[in-house]
């Protein structure tokens, strides 16, 4: 979840595109999947719930759920299970 938090903040601040962030994590860190791809796979609502739980338990401001993630969940963009999250999955679901 920390990677999804950081990636969401970077995207929200306009530092890089979601595609570039996913690519950098895969190529630069050797991960098999980027944070946005993973978030869409597990469900952005699930990711948000986990982040919120950790924030509530630790009281650490770092784990404050990113605004972008909250907005996407409110809009029903939950990832693969709804056909749209950070990426559009169209008819794949």
C-alpha positions as a printed Julia matrix, in Angstrom:
93×3 Matrix{Float64}:
   0.0    0.0     0.0
   2.85   2.48    0.55
   3.68   2.24   -3.15
   0.07   2.95   -4.1
   0.08   5.95   -1.76
   3.3    7.35   -3.23
   2.29   6.61   -6.82
  -1.11   8.28   -6.33
   0.54  11.36   -4.86
   3.04  11.56   -7.73
   0.25  11.24  -10.28
  -1.92  13.8    -8.48
   1.0   16.26   -8.36
   1.65  15.82  -12.09
   5.16  14.45  -11.58
   4.62  11.62  -14.08
   1.86   9.74  -15.87
   0.4    6.53  -14.45
   1.97   4.62  -17.34
   5.41   6.08  -16.63
   5.14   5.41  -12.9
   4.13   1.79  -13.5
   6.94   1.38  -16.05
   9.54   2.89  -13.72
   8.54   0.57  -10.87
   8.72  -2.46  -13.16
  11.94  -1.6   -14.98
  13.71   0.36  -12.26
  12.77  -1.73   -9.21
  12.27  -5.06  -10.95
   8.66  -5.5    -9.8
   6.46  -7.68  -12.03
   3.56  -5.2   -11.86
   3.27  -1.46  -11.26
   1.4    0.13   -8.34
  -1.55   1.29  -10.46
  -1.85  -2.06  -12.2
  -1.75  -3.8    -8.82
  -4.27  -1.39   -7.32
  -6.66  -2.04  -10.2
  -6.14  -5.8    -9.82
  -6.87  -5.98   -6.08
  -9.57  -3.29   -6.2
  -9.1    0.36   -5.37
 -11.81   0.09   -2.72
  -9.84  -2.67   -1.01
  -6.64  -0.63   -1.24
  -8.37   2.43    0.2
  -9.85   0.38    3.06
  -6.41  -1.01    3.95
  -4.76   2.42    3.79
  -7.53   3.94    5.93
  -7.25   1.12    8.48
  -3.48   1.56    8.81
  -3.92   5.33    9.11
  -6.56   4.91   11.82
  -4.48   2.38   13.76
  -1.13   4.17   13.55
  -2.31   7.76   13.44
   0.57   8.44   11.06
  -0.11  11.27    8.6
   1.92   9.43    5.95
  -0.92   6.92    5.64
  -3.58   9.56    5.04
  -5.49   8.17    2.04
  -4.63  10.06   -1.15
  -7.36  12.41   -2.37
  -7.19  10.93   -5.87
  -7.79   7.4    -4.6
 -10.78   8.5    -2.51
 -12.3   10.34   -5.47
 -11.92   7.32   -7.74
 -13.58   4.99   -5.24
 -16.45   7.46   -4.71
 -16.91   7.56   -8.49
 -17.15   3.75   -8.63
 -13.83   3.38  -10.45
 -12.63   0.35   -8.51
 -10.34  -1.28  -11.05
 -10.76  -4.44  -13.07
 -13.93  -5.53  -11.25
 -15.82  -2.46  -12.51
 -13.98  -2.16  -15.84
 -12.33   1.11  -14.91
  -9.8    2.22  -12.34
  -6.51   3.85  -13.1
  -6.81   2.07  -16.45
  -9.83   1.34  -18.63
 -10.54  -2.37  -19.02
 -13.55  -2.11  -21.32
 -14.86  -5.55  -22.11
 -12.1   -7.48  -20.27
 -14.06  -7.8   -17.02
